[in-house]
Every structure is written in C-alpha cells, then in structure tokens.
C-alpha cells in the first residue's frame, strides 16, 4: 500500500454509481452525479482535492461530438478517463451502490497500492475538519 504524505493535499478520486442502475435515465444519472459531488466538500474541507471522473469524461465526450454518456463513444472515454486519473490520484473513497465503473476504479487502485476508503471519515484530516 502507498504511504500517505500528510504534508500535501491528496488528489482523491470519488468512486460511486453514475450510470449504473439508471437504465439510461438522464435524471437518475444527474442525481447520481449530485451524490458524487456531495462527497467533494468534505474532502476539500479536509484539505484535499476532490476529483470525479465524470467531471473530466463528460466534457471530453461533448468535445468529441458525442450525444452524451450513452453515446457509443462513451465506452472509449468514461472508464478510460478514470483509469488515467488513477495514475495521478492518491486515494479513492468508494461510495455505496452498485457500479461497475466504481468497482473497476477500486480494483485499479488496489492493484496500484492506492488507499481505498469505505467512508469519507477514513480520509486523512477528515475527522479534524468536522
């Protein structure tokens, strides 16, 4: 496992459901993204930099001319974006809920020795920031 350097802010990739379980319903995906984003403030307040893969992947899809996250091009962008981000991230909190992409993020993180947290309170500095 990678040792956490408490002297610098961590780049933390928030992993959880986005498209999983939505049946492609844009409103349900929006709600899932909102839930992911709700985890951003506690991470930031703890002194770190929150990251969500969709914050990068969705603009990339848009700039490529895709119609959205259900466009066939999304398979070439969504999961690969998270995998590339994990080359730079220091930790991954896994939010509850079924999600193939979040499970892939966790697997990649563990393979690379990146800490995976099952609650936001486990993140360094989170208890102090409350």
CSV table of C-alpha atoms in Angstrom, one decimal, residues 6 12 20 22 32 34 39 42 50 53 56 68-69 78 87 101-102 106 120 129:
chain,number,residue,atom,x,y,z
A,6,UNK,CA,0.2,14.2,5.2
A,12,UNK,CA,-8.8,11.9,-4.3
A,20,UNK,CA,-25.3,2.1,-13.2
A,22,UNK,CA,-30.3,4.2,-14.2
A,32,UNK,CA,-26.1,10.1,-9.1
A,34,UNK,CA,-25.0,15.1,-7.5
A,39,UNK,CA,-18.7,14.0,-1.2
A,42,UNK,CA,-15.9,17.0,3.0
A,50,UNK,CA,-11.7,16.0,-4.8
A,53,UNK,CA,-14.2,11.0,-13.4
A,56,UNK,CA,-13.4,15.1,-17.0
A,68,UNK,CA,-23.9,12.1,-24.0
A,69,UNK,CA,-22.9,9.3,-21.7
A,78,UNK,CA,-15.8,7.0,-19.5
A,87,UNK,CA,-2.4,7.3,-12.5
A,101,UNK,CA,-17.1,1.6,-13.1
A,102,UNK,CA,-16.6,2.3,-9.4
A,106,UNK,CA,-11.3,0.3,-6.7
A,120,UNK,CA,-15.3,9.7,4.0
A,129,UNK,CA,-12.2,19.1,9.5
